[in-house]
């Protein structure tokens, strides 16, 4: 399956249809937000959101600081 993840082309195994997790993008232990095709995916649904061929996924985090 071909996807766009954070603006880059990504090919995943066809049976891997769940959205990439924050840990997959090097963002483990951070607060992240996810979008699929410009629709925000609630945090509670990150691990359940199914993907389809050609989907555009964005995973972003808010930098900490003060």
C-alpha positions as a printed Julia matrix, in Angstrom:
66×3 Matrix{Float64}:
  0.0    0.0    0.0
  1.35   3.45  -0.9
  0.8    6.35   1.52
  2.09   9.85   2.13
  3.36  10.15   5.71
  4.42  13.62   6.84
  4.87  14.6    3.2
  7.04  11.65   2.2
  6.14   8.6    0.16
  5.88   5.42   2.19
  5.11   1.88   1.13
  3.6   -0.4    3.76
  2.62  -4.06   3.72
 -0.9   -4.34   2.31
 -2.26  -5.94   5.45
 -0.89  -3.17   7.67
 -3.83  -0.81   7.5
 -3.67   1.04  10.81
 -2.32   4.57  10.99
  1.41   4.79  11.78
  1.96   5.26  15.49
  3.9    8.1   17.05
  6.7    5.67  17.96
  7.03   4.72  14.29
  7.84   8.35  13.51
 10.32   8.86  16.36
  7.77  10.73  18.46
  7.26   8.22  21.28
  6.55   9.76  24.7
  5.36  13.01  23.12
  1.93  14.52  22.75
  0.99  14.12  19.13
 -1.88  14.97  16.82
 -2.79  12.96  13.76
 -4.59  13.68  10.52
 -5.65  11.41   7.68
 -6.58  13.21   4.46
 -6.76  16.52   6.36
 -9.28  15.11   8.88
 -8.15  15.17  12.51
 -8.12  11.73  14.1
 -8.93  11.88  17.83
 -6.16  10.5   20.03
 -8.49   7.78  21.3
 -8.81   6.48  17.71
 -5.14   6.6   16.61
 -4.62   2.85  16.92
 -7.95   1.96  15.32
 -8.03   4.3   12.3
 -7.79   2.2    9.16
 -5.93   3.47   6.12
 -6.5    3.0    2.41
 -4.28   3.18  -0.66
 -3.14   6.76  -1.32
 -4.1    8.21   2.08
 -2.13  11.22   3.31
 -1.14  10.92   6.98
  0.31  13.72   9.11
  1.69  13.08  12.58
  2.83  16.19  14.42
  3.9   17.05  17.93
  3.86  20.24  19.94
  7.32  21.21  21.15
  7.62  21.66  24.89
  9.13  24.61  26.65
  8.1   27.66  28.44
